[in-house]
């Protein structure tokens, strides 16, 4: 059996969608296991752009079975829309995915709370109701998809939650509350009816299907609720730490998996929070424009900066990465100089690890190593020999610093714009 885990090594938006799409062709199952429709995995196939928010990206291949595992929070309205859009574009998916009966649902009142909390706290969330849905889950007032099999129970849970949210809304935020119990109840049941045959026990599914699996992480390591730049993080374990609790599979199930980290050749982040290598001036603007750095879920401009190797090495440690895919190298093509952070300076001291403290992270100054730019197009290159020597040096330094090989480069948004530096799929049995 073969297992590949693909994880974001930065603050999300590393280009995982394209990599998962590319590699999932060699797998029978692809599974998502944390987050929800805050993710926006973009894939371009034959000049057609697909953005997947809930279904695993691998589902674009017709032989692949998709899994929405228990760690996800699922907005049924988004799921309905996503399935409809894919089927309209000629990709039948309805019969090819399973949703864990343990997933929690994102309800309209979670989205309402997300926007109310944002007014006070300003994390810069995607407003998809993700944080509140996980709050309800861990506060033991969430509604799981399996609760919809018992309409009476579902009604009571919904009623109780709506009263709870109404109180928060009116008493804490002094806002009018206009969500209707009956309307939500009927809509959820209507959509559930459509997908009830897709709901099942994911643990048993994995036990019965001894097949190759690609696990698709959403967001990125630095947005992980425990290991990320708290509180400016998402509400799930978006690093490898989320695999076991997100799937229900025991940790040793993943012992023989290959852990592949995806990182951009520079760094971006959407929303608020610490970002040591952020470039606020012209260079940041240039990266944003050349890289088309606007959020795929929210359309927000992404903050841009140089590659942060301190953070990337931390991602190697947190996830136990075996290899990297570096994406968007071509965005750096026009720069005279390219920089990478190799350490931080904090109150006159040099630090080489990624600090936990918010106060420290917002004050550190990156210490850069500067590379000569290659000033040649790398867009669409398929052969490593064609890479400019300066670009090779840049990649080599990433490998030396992090101690992990760069196995693939992505050189453009299309499926065929990539090159292997070390082919991992063919040497699967010798992961090391
Ligand atoms: P939430 O996940 O919507 O609660 O947002 C929390 C933080 O995670 C915000 O900074 C978001 O911009 C960020 N975030 C959530 N999902 C993604 C993603 O898929 N890509 C990049 N950032 C994300």
Coordinates of C-alpha atoms and ligand atoms in Angstrom, one line a residue:
X1 CA 0.0 0.0 0.0
X2 CA 1.2 3.5 -0.8
X3 CA 0.6 6.7 1.1
X4 CA 1.5 10.2 0.3
X5 CA 0.8 13.2 2.5
X6 CA 0.8 16.6 0.9
X7 CA 1.1 19.5 3.3
X8 CA 1.4 23.3 3.0
X9 CA 4.8 24.3 4.5
X10 CA 4.0 28.0 4.8
X11 CA 0.8 30.1 5.5
X12 CA -1.4 28.3 2.9
X13 CA -1.8 29.1 -0.8
X14 CA 1.5 27.3 -1.6
X15 CA -0.1 25.8 -4.7
X16 CA -1.1 22.5 -3.2
X17 CA -4.1 22.1 -5.4
X18 CA -2.0 21.8 -8.5
X19 CA 0.4 19.4 -6.9
X20 CA -2.3 17.2 -5.5
X21 CA -4.1 17.2 -8.9
X22 CA -0.9 16.1 -10.6
X23 CA 0.2 13.4 -8.2
X24 CA -3.3 12.0 -7.4
X25 CA -3.4 10.5 -10.8
X26 CA -1.2 7.8 -9.4
X27 CA -3.5 7.1 -6.4
X28 CA -6.8 5.4 -5.9
X29 CA -8.1 7.5 -3.0
X30 CA -7.6 11.1 -2.0
X31 CA -8.6 12.4 1.4
X32 CA -9.1 15.7 3.0
X33 CA -9.1 15.6 6.8
X34 CA -9.2 19.1 8.3
X35 CA -10.5 22.6 7.6
X36 CA -13.5 23.2 5.4
X37 CA -14.5 25.6 2.7
X38 CA -11.9 28.1 3.9
X39 CA -9.6 26.2 1.5
X40 CA -9.5 27.0 -2.2
X41 CA -7.5 24.5 -4.1
X42 CA -7.0 25.8 -7.6
X43 CA -6.3 23.6 -10.6
X44 CA -6.1 24.5 -14.3
X45 CA -7.0 21.7 -16.7
X46 CA -7.2 22.4 -20.4
X47 CA -7.4 26.1 -19.7
X48 CA -10.4 25.5 -17.4
X49 CA -9.9 26.7 -13.9
X50 CA -11.3 24.6 -11.0
X51 CA -11.4 25.9 -7.4
X52 CA -12.2 23.1 -4.9
X53 CA -13.2 24.2 -1.4
X54 CA -14.5 20.9 0.2
X55 CA -14.0 17.9 -2.1
X56 CA -10.4 16.6 -2.3
X57 CA -8.7 17.9 -5.4
X58 CA -7.8 14.4 -6.6
X59 CA -11.5 13.9 -7.4
X60 CA -10.9 15.6 -10.8
X61 CA -9.4 12.3 -11.9
X62 CA -12.3 10.0 -12.7
X63 CA -10.7 6.9 -11.2
X64 CA -10.1 8.5 -7.8
X65 CA -12.4 8.1 -4.8
X66 CA -12.6 11.2 -2.6
X67 CA -12.9 11.1 1.2
X68 CA -14.1 14.0 3.4
X69 CA -12.8 12.7 6.7
X70 CA -14.0 13.4 10.2
X71 CA -11.7 16.3 11.0
X72 CA -13.3 18.5 8.4
X73 CA -16.2 20.9 9.0
X74 CA -18.7 20.7 6.2
X75 CA -21.0 23.4 4.9
X76 CA -23.6 21.4 3.0
X77 CA -24.7 24.4 0.9
X78 CA -21.1 24.8 -0.4
X79 CA -20.9 21.0 -1.0
X80 CA -24.1 21.1 -3.0
X81 CA -22.8 24.0 -5.1
X82 CA -19.4 22.4 -5.6
X83 CA -20.8 19.1 -6.8
X84 CA -23.2 20.9 -9.1
X85 CA -20.4 23.0 -10.6
X86 CA -18.2 20.0 -11.2
X87 CA -20.9 17.9 -12.8
X88 CA -21.9 20.9 -15.1
X89 CA -18.3 21.0 -16.2
X90 CA -18.5 17.3 -17.2
X91 CA -16.9 15.8 -14.1
X92 CA -19.3 13.4 -12.4
X93 CA -18.4 13.2 -8.7
X94 CA -21.6 12.3 -6.9
X95 CA -20.9 8.6 -6.8
X96 CA -17.2 8.9 -6.0
X97 CA -16.9 10.4 -2.6
X98 CA -17.6 9.4 1.0
X99 CA -18.2 11.9 3.8
X100 CA -17.5 10.7 7.3
X101 CA -20.5 10.3 9.5
X102 CA -18.5 12.1 12.2
X103 CA -18.0 15.4 10.4
X104 CA -19.4 18.5 12.0
X105 CA -21.6 20.8 10.0
X106 CA -21.0 24.5 9.3
X107 CA -24.3 26.2 9.9
X108 CA -25.4 29.7 8.8
X109 CA -25.1 30.8 12.4
X110 CA -21.4 29.9 12.4
X111 CA -20.9 32.2 9.4
X112 CA -22.8 34.9 11.3
X113 CA -20.6 34.5 14.3
X114 CA -17.5 34.5 12.2
X115 CA -18.4 37.9 10.9
X116 CA -19.4 39.2 14.3
X117 CA -16.2 37.9 15.9
X118 CA -14.1 39.4 13.1
X119 CA -15.5 42.8 13.9
X120 CA -14.1 42.6 17.4
X121 CA -10.9 40.6 16.8
X122 CA -9.8 41.0 13.3
X123 CA -8.0 37.7 12.5
X124 CA -8.8 38.3 8.9
X125 CA -10.7 35.0 8.5
X126 CA -12.3 33.7 5.3
X127 CA -15.7 34.3 6.9
X128 CA -16.7 30.7 6.1
X129 CA -17.7 30.0 9.7
X130 CA -14.7 27.7 10.3
X131 CA -13.6 29.0 13.7
X132 CA -17.1 29.0 15.2
X133 CA -17.9 25.5 13.8
X134 CA -14.8 24.2 15.6
X135 CA -15.7 26.2 18.7
X136 CA -19.0 24.4 18.8
X137 CA -17.4 21.0 18.1
X138 CA -14.9 21.4 21.0
X139 CA -17.6 23.1 23.2
X140 CA -19.7 20.0 22.6
X141 CA -22.6 21.7 21.0
X142 CA -21.8 20.9 17.4
X143 CA -24.1 19.1 15.0
X144 CA -22.6 16.2 13.2
X145 CA -23.9 15.0 9.8
X146 CA -25.0 11.7 11.4
X147 CA -27.4 13.8 13.6
X148 CA -29.4 14.4 10.5
X149 CA -30.6 10.8 10.4
X150 CA -32.7 11.6 13.5
X151 CA -34.9 14.5 12.5
X152 CA -36.3 15.1 15.9
X153 CA -32.8 15.2 17.5
X154 CA -31.6 17.5 14.8
X155 CA -34.5 19.9 15.3
X156 CA -33.8 20.1 19.1
X157 CA -30.0 20.6 18.6
X158 CA -30.7 23.3 16.0
X159 CA -33.2 25.0 18.2
X160 CA -30.9 25.1 21.2
X161 CA -28.0 26.4 19.1
X162 CA -30.1 29.1 17.5
X163 CA -31.2 30.3 20.9
X164 CA -27.6 30.3 22.1
X165 CA -26.4 32.3 19.1
X166 CA -29.4 34.7 19.3
X167 CA -28.3 35.5 22.8
X168 CA -24.7 36.2 21.7
X169 CA -25.9 38.2 18.8
X170 CA -28.3 40.4 20.7
X171 CA -26.7 40.6 24.1
X172 CA -23.0 40.8 23.2
X173 CA -23.1 42.4 19.8
X174 CA -26.4 44.3 20.1
X175 CA -27.4 43.1 16.6
X176 CA -30.8 41.9 15.3
X177 CA -30.9 38.2 14.9
X178 CA -32.8 37.1 11.8
X179 CA -32.0 33.5 11.2
X180 CA -35.0 31.2 11.0
X181 CA -35.1 27.8 12.6
X182 CA -37.5 26.2 10.1
X183 CA -35.7 27.5 7.1
X184 CA -32.3 26.2 8.2
X185 CA -33.8 22.9 9.3
X186 CA -35.5 22.3 6.0
X187 CA -32.6 23.4 3.9
X188 CA -30.1 21.2 5.7
X189 CA -32.4 18.2 5.5
X190 CA -33.0 18.8 1.8
X191 CA -29.3 18.8 1.0
X192 CA -28.6 15.9 3.4
X193 CA -31.2 13.9 1.5
X194 CA -29.1 14.4 -1.7
X195 CA -25.9 13.2 -0.1
X196 CA -27.0 10.7 2.5
X197 CA -25.8 7.8 0.4
X198 CA -22.3 9.4 0.5
X199 CA -22.2 9.4 4.3
X200 CA -20.4 6.5 5.9
X201 CA -17.8 5.3 8.3
X202 CA -14.4 6.4 7.1
X203 CA -12.4 4.3 9.4
X204 CA -14.2 1.1 8.1
X205 CA -13.8 2.4 4.6
X206 CA -10.0 2.6 5.1
X207 CA -9.9 -0.8 6.8
X208 CA -11.8 -2.4 3.9
X209 CA -10.0 -0.6 1.1
X210 CA -6.3 -1.5 1.2
X211 CA -5.5 1.0 -1.6
X212 CA -3.1 3.8 -2.3
X213 CA -4.1 7.0 -0.6
X214 CA -3.1 10.6 -1.0
X215 CA -3.9 12.8 2.0
X216 CA -4.4 16.4 1.1
X217 CA -3.7 19.0 3.8
X218 CA -5.4 22.3 3.6
X219 CA -4.0 25.7 4.7
X220 CA -0.5 25.4 5.9
X221 CA 1.8 24.6 8.8
X222 CA 2.1 28.2 10.0
X223 CA -1.7 28.4 10.2
X224 CA -1.9 25.2 12.4
X225 CA -3.9 25.9 15.6
X226 CA -1.1 24.5 17.8
X227 CA 2.1 25.0 15.8
X228 CA 1.2 28.2 13.9
X229 CA 1.3 31.9 14.6
X230 CA -1.4 31.8 17.2
X231 CA -3.9 33.4 17.4
X232 CA -3.6 34.3 13.7
X233 CA -4.2 30.8 12.6
X234 CA -7.0 28.6 11.4
X235 CA -9.0 26.5 13.9
X236 CA -7.7 23.0 12.9
X237 CA -4.4 21.2 12.8
X238 CA -3.3 22.1 9.4
X239 CA 0.1 20.5 9.8
X240 CA 0.8 16.8 9.8
X241 CA -0.4 16.8 13.4
X242 CA -4.0 16.8 12.1
X243 CA -3.7 13.5 10.2
X244 CA -4.6 11.1 12.9
X245 CA -7.3 13.0 14.6
X246 CA -8.6 14.2 11.3
X247 CA -9.0 10.8 9.7
X248 CA -9.5 8.6 12.8
X249 CA -6.6 6.5 11.7
X250 CA -3.9 5.6 14.3
X251 CA -0.6 7.5 14.1
X252 CA 1.3 4.3 13.1
X253 CA -0.9 4.0 10.0
X254 CA 1.2 6.9 8.6
X255 CA 4.6 5.4 9.6
X256 CA 5.4 4.4 6.0
X257 CA 3.9 7.4 4.3
X258 CA 5.9 10.0 2.3
X259 CA 5.5 13.5 3.7
X260 CA 5.7 16.1 0.9
X261 CA 5.8 19.8 1.8
X262 CA 4.7 22.4 -0.7
X263 CA 6.3 25.8 -0.5
X264 CA 6.4 28.8 -2.7
X265 CA 9.8 30.1 -3.8
X266 CA 8.8 33.2 -1.8
X267 CA 6.3 33.7 1.0
X268 CA 2.7 34.9 1.1
X269 CA 0.0 35.2 3.8
X270 CA -3.6 36.3 3.7
X271 CA -5.3 37.9 6.7
X272 CA -3.6 39.4 9.7
X273 CA -0.7 38.1 11.9
X274 CA 3.1 38.0 12.1
X275 CA 5.1 37.7 8.9
X276 CA 8.8 38.4 9.5
X277 CA 9.9 38.6 5.9
X278 CA 7.0 40.6 4.6
X279 CA 7.9 43.2 2.0
X280 CA 5.7 46.2 2.3
X281 CA 7.1 48.4 -0.5
X282 CA 7.6 48.0 -4.2
X283 CA 9.2 44.6 -4.1
X284 CA 6.1 43.2 -2.3
X285 CA 3.9 44.8 -4.9
X286 CA 5.9 43.3 -7.6
X287 CA 5.7 39.8 -6.1
X288 CA 1.9 40.2 -5.7
X289 CA 1.4 41.3 -9.3
X290 CA 3.7 38.8 -10.9
X291 CA 2.4 36.0 -8.8
X292 CA -1.3 36.9 -9.1
X293 CA -1.4 36.8 -5.3
X294 CA -5.1 37.3 -4.6
X295 CA -7.0 34.8 -2.4
X296 CA -8.8 32.0 -4.3
X297 CA -11.6 31.9 -1.6
X298 CA -11.9 35.5 -0.8
X299 CA -10.2 37.5 -3.6
X300 CA -8.2 39.4 -1.0
X301 CA -4.7 40.7 -1.9
X302 CA -2.1 38.4 -0.3
X303 CA 0.8 39.9 1.7
X304 CA 4.1 39.0 0.0
X305 CA 7.7 38.6 1.1
X306 CA 11.0 36.7 0.7
X307 CA 11.3 33.1 1.4
X308 CA 11.7 32.4 5.1
X309 CA 14.0 29.5 5.6
X310 CA 13.7 29.7 9.4
X311 CA 9.9 29.0 9.0
X312 CA 10.5 26.4 6.3
X313 CA 12.9 24.4 8.5
X314 CA 10.3 24.6 11.3
X315 CA 7.8 23.1 8.8
X316 CA 10.2 20.3 8.2
X317 CA 10.5 19.6 11.9
X318 CA 6.7 19.8 12.6
X319 CA 5.7 17.7 9.7
X320 CA 8.7 15.3 9.4
X321 CA 8.9 16.2 5.7
X322 CA 10.8 13.9 3.3
X323 CA 10.8 16.3 0.4
X324 CA 9.6 19.6 -0.9
X325 CA 7.8 20.8 -4.0
X326 CA 8.8 24.4 -4.7
X327 CA 6.1 26.3 -6.6
X328 CA 6.1 29.6 -8.5
X329 CA 9.8 29.8 -9.1
X330 CA 9.0 31.7 -12.3
X331 CA 7.6 34.6 -10.3
X332 CA 11.2 35.4 -9.2
X333 CA 12.5 35.4 -12.8
X334 CA 12.7 39.2 -13.2
X335 CA 14.4 40.1 -9.9
X336 CA 18.0 41.4 -9.9
X337 CA 18.4 39.9 -6.5
X338 CA 16.6 37.3 -4.5
X339 CA 16.7 37.0 -0.7
X340 CA 16.1 34.3 1.8
X341 CA 15.9 34.7 5.6
X342 CA 18.4 32.4 7.3
X343 CA 17.9 33.6 10.9
X344 CA 16.1 36.4 12.9
X345 CA 17.5 39.1 15.0
X346 CA 15.6 39.7 18.3
X347 CA 16.8 42.4 20.7
X348 CA 20.3 42.1 19.4
X349 CA 20.4 38.3 19.6
X350 CA 20.5 36.0 16.6
X351 CA 17.8 33.3 16.7
X352 CA 17.6 30.4 14.3
X353 CA 14.3 28.7 15.4
X354 CA 10.8 29.8 14.7
X355 CA 9.5 31.4 18.0
X356 CA 6.1 30.6 19.6
X357 CA 5.6 34.0 21.1
X358 CA 3.4 36.4 19.2
X359 CA 5.3 39.4 20.8
X360 CA 8.7 38.0 19.7
X361 CA 7.5 37.1 16.2
X362 CA 6.2 40.5 15.5
X363 CA 9.5 42.1 16.5
X364 CA 12.1 39.9 14.9
X365 CA 14.1 41.2 12.0
X366 CA 15.0 38.7 9.3
X367 CA 18.7 38.2 8.6
X368 CA 19.0 37.6 4.8
X369 CA 21.3 35.8 2.5
X370 CA 21.2 37.4 -1.0
X371 CA 21.3 35.5 -4.3
X372 CA 22.0 36.9 -7.7
X373 CA 18.8 36.8 -9.7
X374 CA 18.7 34.6 -12.8
X375 CA 16.9 37.2 -15.0
X376 CA 15.7 34.5 -17.4
X377 CA 12.4 32.8 -17.8
X378 CA 11.9 29.5 -16.0
X379 CA 8.2 29.4 -16.9
X380 CA 7.1 26.0 -18.2
X381 CA 10.6 24.5 -18.0
X382 CA 10.3 20.6 -18.0
X383 CA 14.0 19.7 -18.0
X384 CA 16.3 20.4 -15.0
X385 CA 19.2 21.0 -17.4
X386 CA 17.4 24.1 -18.6
X387 CA 17.3 25.8 -15.2
X388 CA 19.6 28.8 -15.0
X389 CA 22.6 28.2 -12.7
X390 CA 21.5 30.9 -10.3
X391 CA 18.1 29.2 -9.9
X392 CA 19.9 25.9 -9.3
X393 CA 22.0 27.5 -6.6
X394 CA 18.9 29.0 -5.0
X395 CA 17.2 25.5 -4.8
X396 CA 20.4 23.9 -3.6
X397 CA 20.6 26.3 -0.7
X398 CA 17.0 25.6 0.3
X399 CA 18.0 21.9 0.4
X400 CA 21.1 22.5 2.4
X401 CA 19.5 24.8 4.9
X402 CA 16.4 22.6 5.5
X403 CA 18.2 19.3 5.1
X404 CA 15.4 18.1 2.8
X405 CA 15.5 17.5 -1.0
X406 CA 13.5 19.6 -3.4
X407 CA 12.0 16.8 -5.4
X408 CA 9.8 18.9 -7.8
X409 CA 9.5 22.4 -9.2
X410 CA 6.2 23.8 -10.4
X411 CA 6.9 26.2 -13.2
X412 CA 3.4 27.5 -14.0
X413 CA -0.3 27.0 -13.2
X414 CA -1.1 24.3 -15.8
X415 CA -1.0 20.6 -15.1
X416 CA 2.0 20.0 -17.4
X417 CA 4.1 22.9 -16.1
X418 CA 6.4 21.1 -13.6
X419 CA 9.6 19.1 -13.5
X420 CA 10.9 16.4 -11.3
X421 CA 14.3 16.9 -9.7
X422 CA 14.0 13.5 -8.0
X423 CA 11.1 11.3 -9.1
X424 CA 9.5 10.1 -5.8
X425 CA 6.6 8.2 -7.3
X426 CA 8.9 5.7 -9.1
X427 CA 11.0 5.1 -6.0
X428 CA 8.2 4.9 -3.6
X429 CA 9.5 1.9 -1.8
X430 CA 12.7 3.6 -0.9
X431 CA 11.5 6.7 0.8
X432 CA 14.1 8.1 3.1
Ligands
LIG1 P1 -10.3 30.8 8.9 O1 -9.7 29.5 8.5 O2 -11.3 31.3 7.9 O3 -10.8 30.9 10.3 O4 -9.2 32.0 8.8 C1 -8.1 32.0 9.7 C2 -6.8 32.4 9.0 O5 -6.4 31.4 8.2 C3 -6.9 33.7 8.2 O6 -5.7 34.4 8.3 C4 -7.2 33.1 6.8 O7 -6.7 34.1 5.8 C5 -6.3 31.9 6.8 N1 -6.7 30.9 5.9 C6 -7.7 30.0 6.0 N2 -7.8 29.2 5.0 C7 -6.8 29.5 4.2 C8 -6.3 29.0 2.9 O8 -6.8 28.0 2.4 N3 -5.2 29.6 2.4 C9 -4.6 30.6 3.0 N4 -5.0 31.1 4.2 C10 -6.1 30.6 4.8

